[in-house]
Amino acid sequence: MRRHSVRGVSFYNLTSVRILLSPTLRDVNKTGPKASLATWNAGSMKSKISSITDLIIEEKFDILTITESWLNGDQRDDRTIADLQNALPHFNIQHRPRQHRKDGGVCLLSHKGFKVNANTIDNYCSFEYMDSNFTSRTSADAAFFLELLDSAGFQQHVDEPNGTHRHGHTLDLIISRKTTPLVSQVSVLTGMPSDHSPVKCVLNITRPSAVKVETDSRNLKAIDISEFKRDIADLPLSSGPISDLAERYDTGLRHLLDEHAPLKHRTITLRPHAPWYSDELQQAKQQRRRLERRMMKSGSMIDRQLYFEKCELYRNLLDGAKQNYHRDQIENCSDRQLFQLIDRMCKPSSSHTLPDHVSDASLAEEFAAFFNDKVRNLRDKLDNLTPPDISVNVSAHCESTFTHLIMWTMREFGSS
């Protein structure tokens, strides 16, 4: 048997395996704007939702992966998820908490133009893990780790001189297959409220188009009530069967409603929703960018301190503007609007996803067949049941007159 001289591995024993790319990865090298991705170790998401949404809106990310989310996976996360949904209606949110631990957990925020499926992972009795960081690519441990990735056909893209952690280590990595030119333009962002910096990259796949929703609505507030009542009273209803009268009345009401408040069909493009963003925040962000450029150019500790102080000031302004916006909404809404507002702020919207199907007609037929079979099986079970033998002793003598009726007064009835 011949053996390769490098690394002591016999490549002649390896078999080439064909890789089937997902529909998204088949878009590699296609023309058009490319999708962008970022990953960030948040160290708890709950108090950083404003910063997360601001980051996605500013950088126009299509995918954001968050590690150390510290979410619980139950109703305690409703406020956090609802806050994300209100600001990012064009994004899907998926989360997997760490079981029986407060820390850990991963969260994926992805554009609704992407179809994301969660992988099912079996439970294992044991597994291998390692804790690695890059202080220098020339160190023995870093070289061994990169060699391990290379032997498996992977490559590591993050190469930041200052690292991704505040202590200068490179702890946040982006790894991809060598056979697929998927990742490019990797860079590290600063200014987020965590010891870790977000790492962003450009994916060599087409950016999804804007999410559009079709809605039908009527402007019921514009109806003239007095005129509407008069038109209802003038409906031509003659005598006849009750069913015919009800049908004619229903048809007449529909025509009147279409006349007074026509049904309008609209196509709405879902976009980020941050109405609390103001000119003051824009100016603070511009000052933050100027200090960031000065810090990157000089590298001095004084400029670094000034930049991070400005980042903290901007985050405080952002949180304050958001709180003031919601406070004004609560103070200026009616009782009914208040309940709707609180429900929207504290309860995440549930999306009822239909199963995969070729067409709407075939899916409807599958649903109909399922319920037909269910009803037929229930009927078959009822027909095959043997009725129980129930015997009741009935007295042959029955009273035909109220011979034992006693007249009670209200006083006697109340004291009984």
Short mmCIF file of C-alpha atoms in Angstrom, two decimals:
data_model
loop_
_atom_site.label_atom_id
_atom_site.label_comp_id
_atom_site.label_asym_id
_atom_site.label_seq_id
_atom_site.Cartn_x
_atom_site.Cartn_y
_atom_site.Cartn_z
CA MET A 1 0.00 0.00 0.00
CA ARG A 2 1.35 3.39 -0.99
CA ARG A 3 1.27 6.10 1.65
CA HIS A 4 1.39 9.83 1.20
CA SER A 5 4.54 11.40 2.57
CA VAL A 6 2.73 14.32 4.25
CA ARG A 7 1.04 13.88 7.67
CA GLY A 8 1.22 10.10 7.37
CA VAL A 9 -2.23 9.87 5.78
CA SER A 10 -3.07 7.43 2.98
CA PHE A 11 -5.19 9.48 0.58
CA TYR A 12 -5.56 6.43 -1.69
CA ASN A 13 -7.94 4.91 0.86
CA LEU A 14 -10.28 7.90 0.69
CA THR A 15 -13.40 7.93 -1.44
CA SER A 16 -14.72 11.03 -3.12
CA VAL A 17 -18.21 11.80 -1.80
CA ARG A 18 -20.55 13.94 -3.84
CA ILE A 19 -21.85 16.94 -1.89
CA LEU A 20 -25.49 17.87 -2.51
CA LEU A 21 -25.94 21.58 -2.04
CA SER A 22 -29.13 23.03 -0.67
CA PRO A 23 -31.20 25.29 -2.97
CA THR A 24 -29.72 28.31 -1.21
CA LEU A 25 -26.12 27.22 -1.82
CA ARG A 26 -26.91 26.57 -5.48
CA ASP A 27 -27.15 30.34 -5.84
CA VAL A 28 -23.39 30.63 -5.30
CA ASN A 29 -21.69 32.84 -7.91
CA LYS A 30 -25.01 34.17 -9.21
CA THR A 31 -25.15 37.86 -9.95
CA GLY A 32 -26.91 40.34 -7.71
CA PRO A 33 -26.40 41.69 -4.19
CA LYS A 34 -24.84 39.19 -1.82
CA ALA A 35 -26.24 38.20 1.56
CA SER A 36 -24.47 39.26 4.74
CA LEU A 37 -24.03 37.29 7.96
CA ALA A 38 -22.75 38.12 11.43
CA THR A 39 -22.09 36.13 14.58
CA TRP A 40 -21.93 37.55 18.09
CA ASN A 41 -21.41 36.23 21.61
CA ALA A 42 -23.96 38.39 23.43
CA GLY A 43 -23.60 37.17 27.01
CA SER A 44 -27.39 37.57 27.59
CA MET A 45 -29.79 39.04 25.03
CA LYS A 46 -32.58 40.33 27.24
CA SER A 47 -31.08 43.72 28.10
CA LYS A 48 -29.52 44.22 24.64
CA ILE A 49 -32.45 44.00 22.22
CA SER A 50 -32.15 47.66 21.23
CA SER A 51 -28.49 47.19 20.35
CA ILE A 52 -29.22 43.98 18.42
CA THR A 53 -31.95 45.52 16.28
CA ASP A 54 -29.87 48.67 15.72
CA LEU A 55 -26.94 46.51 14.57
CA ILE A 56 -29.08 44.57 12.07
CA ILE A 57 -30.69 47.72 10.69
CA GLU A 58 -27.43 49.67 10.41
CA GLU A 59 -25.36 46.87 8.84
CA LYS A 60 -28.30 45.46 6.82
CA PHE A 61 -27.58 41.92 7.93
CA ASP A 62 -29.60 39.06 6.48
CA ILE A 63 -28.54 36.54 9.14
CA LEU A 64 -27.37 37.09 12.71
CA THR A 65 -26.30 34.17 14.88
CA ILE A 66 -26.09 34.81 18.61
CA THR A 67 -24.31 32.58 21.09
CA GLU A 68 -24.65 32.81 24.87
CA SER A 69 -28.21 34.10 24.48
CA TRP A 70 -29.13 33.15 28.05
CA LEU A 71 -32.78 32.66 27.13
CA ASN A 72 -34.92 30.10 28.92
CA GLY A 73 -37.00 28.56 26.15
CA ASP A 74 -40.36 29.24 27.85
CA GLN A 75 -42.82 32.07 28.50
CA ARG A 76 -40.12 34.07 30.29
CA ASP A 77 -38.70 34.85 26.84
CA ASP A 78 -41.98 36.28 25.48
CA ARG A 79 -41.05 39.90 26.14
CA THR A 80 -37.67 39.51 24.42
CA ILE A 81 -39.04 37.66 21.37
CA ALA A 82 -41.95 40.11 20.99
CA ASP A 83 -39.53 43.05 21.12
CA LEU A 84 -37.47 41.52 18.31
CA GLN A 85 -40.55 40.73 16.22
CA ASN A 86 -41.91 44.28 16.51
CA ALA A 87 -38.64 45.85 15.35
CA LEU A 88 -37.77 43.17 12.75
CA PRO A 89 -41.05 41.98 11.17
CA HIS A 90 -39.15 40.67 8.12
CA PHE A 91 -37.05 38.27 10.23
CA ASN A 92 -37.64 34.78 11.61
CA ILE A 93 -36.39 34.00 15.10
CA GLN A 94 -35.31 30.54 16.21
CA HIS A 95 -33.78 29.71 19.56
CA ARG A 96 -32.37 26.68 21.33
CA PRO A 97 -31.67 27.14 25.07
CA ARG A 98 -29.18 25.19 27.12
CA GLN A 99 -31.07 22.65 29.18
CA HIS A 100 -30.95 22.96 32.97
CA ARG A 101 -28.55 25.93 32.81
CA LYS A 102 -29.04 29.68 32.86
CA ASP A 103 -26.16 30.48 30.53
CA GLY A 104 -25.55 29.19 27.02
CA GLY A 105 -28.14 28.95 24.29
CA VAL A 106 -28.03 29.91 20.62
CA CYS A 107 -30.39 32.18 18.69
CA LEU A 108 -30.73 32.59 14.93
CA LEU A 109 -32.28 35.69 13.37
CA SER A 110 -32.72 35.17 9.63
CA HIS A 111 -34.43 37.04 6.81
CA LYS A 112 -37.79 35.50 5.92
CA GLY A 113 -36.54 35.07 2.37
CA PHE A 114 -34.37 32.20 3.62
CA LYS A 115 -35.89 28.81 4.36
CA VAL A 116 -34.27 27.64 7.60
CA ASN A 117 -34.76 24.14 8.98
CA ALA A 118 -33.58 23.07 12.43
CA ASN A 119 -31.45 19.93 12.45
CA THR A 120 -32.50 17.09 14.72
CA ILE A 121 -29.59 15.84 16.81
CA ASP A 122 -29.58 12.55 18.67
CA ASN A 123 -28.68 12.32 22.33
CA TYR A 124 -25.18 10.98 22.94
CA CYS A 125 -23.75 9.49 26.11
CA SER A 126 -20.40 11.21 25.55
CA PHE A 127 -18.76 13.62 23.14
CA GLU A 128 -15.44 15.29 22.53
CA TYR A 129 -14.98 19.03 22.93
CA MET A 130 -12.15 21.52 23.15
CA ASP A 131 -11.65 25.14 24.16
CA SER A 132 -9.49 26.93 21.61
CA ASN A 133 -8.46 30.53 21.04
CA PHE A 134 -5.98 32.24 18.78
CA THR A 135 -3.41 34.50 20.37
CA SER A 136 -1.05 33.97 17.45
CA ARG A 137 -1.31 31.97 14.26
CA THR A 138 2.33 30.98 14.70
CA SER A 139 1.73 29.25 18.05
CA ALA A 140 1.86 25.46 18.11
CA ASP A 141 -1.74 25.06 19.32
CA ALA A 142 -3.12 27.42 16.68
CA ALA A 143 -1.13 25.70 13.95
CA PHE A 144 -2.39 22.29 15.09
CA PHE A 145 -5.99 23.52 15.12
CA LEU A 146 -5.71 24.96 11.61
CA GLU A 147 -4.10 21.73 10.43
CA LEU A 148 -7.00 19.79 11.96
CA LEU A 149 -9.50 21.94 10.06
CA ASP A 150 -7.52 21.56 6.86
CA SER A 151 -7.47 17.77 7.16
CA ALA A 152 -11.29 17.79 7.36
CA GLY A 153 -11.66 20.11 4.38
CA PHE A 154 -12.49 23.27 6.35
CA GLN A 155 -10.94 26.71 6.60
CA GLN A 156 -11.04 29.44 9.26
CA HIS A 157 -11.64 32.98 7.99
CA VAL A 158 -11.27 35.32 10.99
CA ASP A 159 -7.84 36.98 10.98
CA GLU A 160 -8.06 40.11 13.11
CA PRO A 161 -4.82 41.46 14.66
CA ASN A 162 -6.68 42.78 17.72
CA GLY A 163 -8.74 39.60 18.14
CA THR A 164 -12.47 39.34 18.75
CA HIS A 165 -12.31 39.54 22.57
CA ARG A 166 -11.45 42.58 24.65
CA HIS A 167 -8.28 40.81 25.89
CA GLY A 168 -7.00 40.39 22.33
CA HIS A 169 -7.86 36.72 21.80
CA THR A 170 -9.65 35.42 18.71
CA LEU A 171 -12.50 33.42 20.22
CA ASP A 172 -15.22 33.91 17.59
CA LEU A 173 -14.58 32.01 14.38
CA ILE A 174 -16.23 31.59 10.98
CA ILE A 175 -15.47 28.20 9.42
CA SER A 176 -16.57 27.01 5.98
CA ARG A 177 -15.84 24.19 3.53
CA LYS A 178 -12.90 24.65 1.23
CA THR A 179 -14.83 23.17 -1.68
CA THR A 180 -17.48 25.91 -1.58
CA PRO A 181 -16.38 29.55 -2.04
CA LEU A 182 -19.04 30.77 0.35
CA VAL A 183 -17.42 33.28 2.74
CA SER A 184 -15.60 36.52 1.93
CA GLN A 185 -14.93 40.02 3.29
CA VAL A 186 -14.64 38.99 6.94
CA SER A 187 -14.25 41.83 9.43
CA VAL A 188 -14.75 42.52 13.14
CA LEU A 189 -17.16 45.16 14.45
CA THR A 190 -16.79 47.09 17.69
CA GLY A 191 -18.96 49.00 20.11
CA MET A 192 -21.44 46.29 21.14
CA PRO A 193 -22.25 45.70 24.84
CA SER A 194 -20.26 42.49 25.34
CA ASP A 195 -16.71 41.28 25.93
CA HIS A 196 -16.92 39.78 22.43
CA SER A 197 -17.08 41.71 19.17
CA PRO A 198 -19.44 40.76 16.34
CA VAL A 199 -17.80 39.18 13.31
CA LYS A 200 -19.42 39.85 9.95
CA CYS A 201 -18.89 38.44 6.48
CA VAL A 202 -20.40 38.40 3.02
CA LEU A 203 -21.93 35.15 1.79
CA ASN A 204 -21.55 34.29 -1.87
CA ILE A 205 -25.28 33.73 -2.26
CA THR A 206 -27.95 36.06 -3.56
CA ARG A 207 -29.55 38.34 -0.99
CA PRO A 208 -33.26 37.50 -0.57
CA SER A 209 -35.75 39.95 -1.95
CA ALA A 210 -37.93 42.06 0.32
CA VAL A 211 -40.73 40.20 2.10
CA LYS A 212 -44.17 41.27 0.89
CA VAL A 213 -47.54 40.57 2.48
CA GLU A 214 -50.89 40.91 0.72
CA THR A 215 -53.78 42.27 2.79
CA ASP A 216 -57.46 43.12 2.24
CA SER A 217 -58.96 45.90 4.34
CA ARG A 218 -61.90 48.30 4.57
CA ASN A 219 -61.90 51.84 5.92
CA LEU A 220 -64.86 51.36 8.28
CA LYS A 221 -64.14 54.65 10.08
CA ALA A 222 -65.01 56.59 6.92
CA ILE A 223 -68.61 55.27 6.83
CA ASP A 224 -71.34 57.86 7.35
CA ILE A 225 -73.43 56.09 10.01
CA SER A 226 -76.67 58.01 9.38
CA GLU A 227 -76.52 57.41 5.64
CA PHE A 228 -75.61 53.77 6.19
CA LYS A 229 -78.64 53.29 8.48
CA ARG A 230 -80.93 54.93 5.92
CA ASP A 231 -79.69 52.63 3.16
CA ILE A 232 -80.26 49.59 5.39
CA ALA A 233 -83.84 50.70 6.08
CA ASP A 234 -84.44 51.06 2.33
CA LEU A 235 -83.41 47.50 1.52
CA PRO A 236 -86.13 45.86 -0.65
CA LEU A 237 -87.30 43.01 1.55
CA SER A 238 -90.64 41.47 0.58
CA SER A 239 -92.51 38.70 2.33
CA GLY A 240 -91.41 35.13 1.91
CA PRO A 241 -89.75 32.23 3.70
CA ILE A 242 -87.43 33.16 6.54
CA SER A 243 -84.42 31.54 4.83
CA ASP A 244 -84.96 33.58 1.64
CA LEU A 245 -85.38 36.81 3.61
CA ALA A 246 -82.18 36.15 5.57
CA GLU A 247 -80.24 35.45 2.38
CA ARG A 248 -81.53 38.61 0.65
CA TYR A 249 -80.78 40.70 3.74
CA ASP A 250 -77.24 39.31 3.93
CA THR A 251 -76.66 40.00 0.22
CA GLY A 252 -78.01 43.54 0.57
CA LEU A 253 -75.74 44.27 3.52
CA ARG A 254 -72.71 43.06 1.56
CA HIS A 255 -73.56 45.36 -1.36
CA LEU A 256 -74.02 48.31 1.00
CA LEU A 257 -70.72 47.59 2.73
CA ASP A 258 -68.92 47.44 -0.62
CA GLU A 259 -70.53 50.76 -1.54
CA HIS A 260 -69.73 52.64 1.67
CA ALA A 261 -66.36 51.00 2.48
CA PRO A 262 -64.94 49.25 -0.59
CA LEU A 263 -62.53 46.38 -0.04
CA LYS A 264 -59.00 47.46 -0.89
CA HIS A 265 -56.23 45.02 -1.75
CA ARG A 266 -52.74 46.14 -0.79
CA THR A 267 -49.25 44.68 -0.99
CA ILE A 268 -47.13 45.68 2.01
CA THR A 269 -43.35 45.38 2.10
CA LEU A 270 -42.11 44.37 5.55
CA ARG A 271 -39.27 46.62 6.70
CA PRO A 272 -37.43 47.25 9.97
CA HIS A 273 -39.59 49.21 12.40
CA ALA A 274 -37.72 51.63 14.65
CA PRO A 275 -39.89 54.78 14.93
CA TRP A 276 -37.96 55.95 18.01
CA TYR A 277 -34.87 56.65 15.88
CA SER A 278 -34.30 60.42 15.92
CA ASP A 279 -31.91 63.07 14.61
CA GLU A 280 -30.21 63.12 18.00
CA LEU A 281 -29.41 59.42 17.67
CA GLN A 282 -28.15 59.96 14.13
CA GLN A 283 -25.77 62.69 15.29
CA ALA A 284 -24.54 60.53 18.19
CA LYS A 285 -23.90 57.66 15.77
CA GLN A 286 -21.90 59.94 13.45
CA GLN A 287 -19.76 61.11 16.38
CA ARG A 288 -19.22 57.48 17.38
CA ARG A 289 -18.03 56.63 13.86
CA ARG A 290 -15.57 59.54 13.83
CA LEU A 291 -14.09 58.39 17.14
CA GLU A 292 -13.89 54.82 15.81
CA ARG A 293 -11.92 55.94 12.75
CA ARG A 294 -9.59 57.98 14.97
CA MET A 295 -9.05 54.98 17.27
CA MET A 296 -8.31 52.64 14.35
CA LYS A 297 -5.85 55.15 12.88
CA SER A 298 -3.94 56.09 16.04
CA GLY A 299 -4.29 52.94 18.14
CA SER A 300 -3.81 54.99 21.31
CA MET A 301 -5.46 54.02 24.59
CA ILE A 302 -6.92 57.53 25.01
CA ASP A 303 -8.77 57.36 21.68
CA ARG A 304 -9.90 53.84 22.53
CA GLN A 305 -11.34 55.00 25.86
CA LEU A 306 -13.10 57.97 24.24
CA TYR A 307 -14.61 55.69 21.61
CA PHE A 308 -16.02 53.17 24.07
CA GLU A 309 -17.40 55.96 26.27
CA LYS A 310 -19.20 57.31 23.21
CA CYS A 311 -20.54 53.82 22.45
CA GLU A 312 -22.00 53.56 25.95
CA LEU A 313 -23.52 57.04 25.63
CA TYR A 314 -25.13 56.10 22.31
CA ARG A 315 -26.62 52.90 23.80
CA ASN A 316 -28.09 54.90 26.69
CA LEU A 317 -29.60 57.40 24.26
CA LEU A 318 -31.01 54.55 22.18
CA ASP A 319 -32.63 52.84 25.18
CA GLY A 320 -34.00 56.17 26.43
CA ALA A 321 -35.51 57.08 23.05
CA LYS A 322 -37.19 53.68 22.84
CA GLN A 323 -38.63 53.98 26.35
CA ASN A 324 -39.95 57.49 25.66
CA TYR A 325 -41.60 56.30 22.45
CA HIS A 326 -43.45 53.47 24.20
CA ARG A 327 -44.37 55.75 27.11
CA ASP A 328 -45.96 58.24 24.72
CA GLN A 329 -47.85 55.44 23.00
CA ILE A 330 -49.28 54.19 26.30
CA GLU A 331 -50.29 57.68 27.47
CA ASN A 332 -52.04 58.62 24.21
CA CYS A 333 -54.06 55.48 23.47
CA SER A 334 -57.56 54.43 24.49
CA ASP A 335 -58.39 51.52 26.79
CA ARG A 336 -58.91 49.17 23.87
CA GLN A 337 -55.73 50.30 22.14
CA LEU A 338 -53.84 49.94 25.42
CA PHE A 339 -54.68 46.23 25.71
CA GLN A 340 -53.70 45.67 22.08
CA LEU A 341 -50.44 47.55 22.58
CA ILE A 342 -49.48 45.67 25.74
CA ASP A 343 -50.36 42.37 24.07
CA ARG A 344 -48.19 43.22 21.07
CA MET A 345 -45.27 44.31 23.28
CA CYS A 346 -45.35 41.35 25.66
CA LYS A 347 -46.66 38.43 23.61
CA PRO A 348 -44.83 37.13 20.53
CA SER A 349 -46.91 36.54 17.45
CA SER A 350 -47.31 32.89 16.52
CA SER A 351 -46.85 31.98 12.88
CA HIS A 352 -48.86 28.96 11.80
CA THR A 353 -46.63 27.34 9.20
CA LEU A 354 -48.21 24.98 6.70
CA PRO A 355 -46.43 21.71 5.91
CA ASP A 356 -44.34 21.42 2.77
CA HIS A 357 -46.54 21.02 -0.30
CA VAL A 358 -46.37 21.20 -4.07
CA SER A 359 -49.48 23.32 -4.56
CA ASP A 360 -52.33 24.75 -2.50
CA ALA A 361 -54.82 22.44 -4.23
CA SER A 362 -52.87 19.29 -3.37
CA LEU A 363 -52.46 20.41 0.25
CA ALA A 364 -56.22 21.06 0.53
CA GLU A 365 -56.90 17.58 -0.86
CA GLU A 366 -54.53 16.06 1.70
CA PHE A 367 -56.31 17.87 4.54
CA ALA A 368 -59.72 16.77 3.22
CA ALA A 369 -58.59 13.15 2.87
CA PHE A 370 -57.16 13.18 6.40
CA PHE A 371 -60.39 14.38 8.01
CA ASN A 372 -62.55 12.10 5.83
CA ASP A 373 -60.51 9.11 6.96
CA LYS A 374 -60.73 10.27 10.56
CA VAL A 375 -64.54 10.55 10.46
CA ARG A 376 -64.89 7.22 8.66
CA ASN A 377 -62.70 5.45 11.23
CA LEU A 378 -64.77 6.91 14.08
CA ARG A 379 -67.99 5.71 12.46
CA ASP A 380 -66.56 2.24 11.89
CA LYS A 381 -65.55 2.01 15.54
CA LEU A 382 -69.01 3.13 16.69
CA ASP A 383 -70.73 0.59 14.41
CA ASN A 384 -68.60 -2.24 15.78
CA LEU A 385 -69.34 -1.40 19.41
CA THR A 386 -71.64 -3.78 21.27
CA PRO A 387 -74.29 -1.76 23.13
CA PRO A 388 -74.26 -2.44 26.89
CA ASP A 389 -77.20 -4.22 28.52
CA ILE A 390 -78.91 -1.58 30.65
CA SER A 391 -81.93 -2.57 32.72
CA VAL A 392 -83.94 -0.06 34.76
CA ASN A 393 -86.58 -1.05 37.29
CA VAL A 394 -89.67 1.06 36.66
CA SER A 395 -92.50 1.10 39.14
CA ALA A 396 -95.76 -0.19 37.67
CA HIS A 397 -97.85 2.24 39.75
CA CYS A 398 -97.56 5.94 38.90
CA GLU A 399 -99.44 8.84 40.41
CA SER A 400 -101.69 10.65 37.94
CA THR A 401 -102.70 13.52 40.23
CA PHE A 402 -100.80 15.89 42.52
CA THR A 403 -102.18 14.43 45.73
CA HIS A 404 -99.05 15.23 47.75
CA LEU A 405 -98.59 18.82 46.55
CA ILE A 406 -97.89 21.19 49.45
CA MET A 407 -98.38 24.92 49.09
CA TRP A 408 -95.41 26.87 50.50
CA THR A 409 -95.27 30.53 51.24
CA MET A 410 -92.23 32.64 50.36
CA ARG A 411 -91.34 32.97 54.04
CA GLU A 412 -91.40 29.17 54.52
CA PHE A 413 -89.39 28.68 51.31
CA GLY A 414 -86.70 31.12 52.42
CA SER A 415 -86.34 29.55 55.87
CA SER A 416 -86.08 25.98 54.55
#
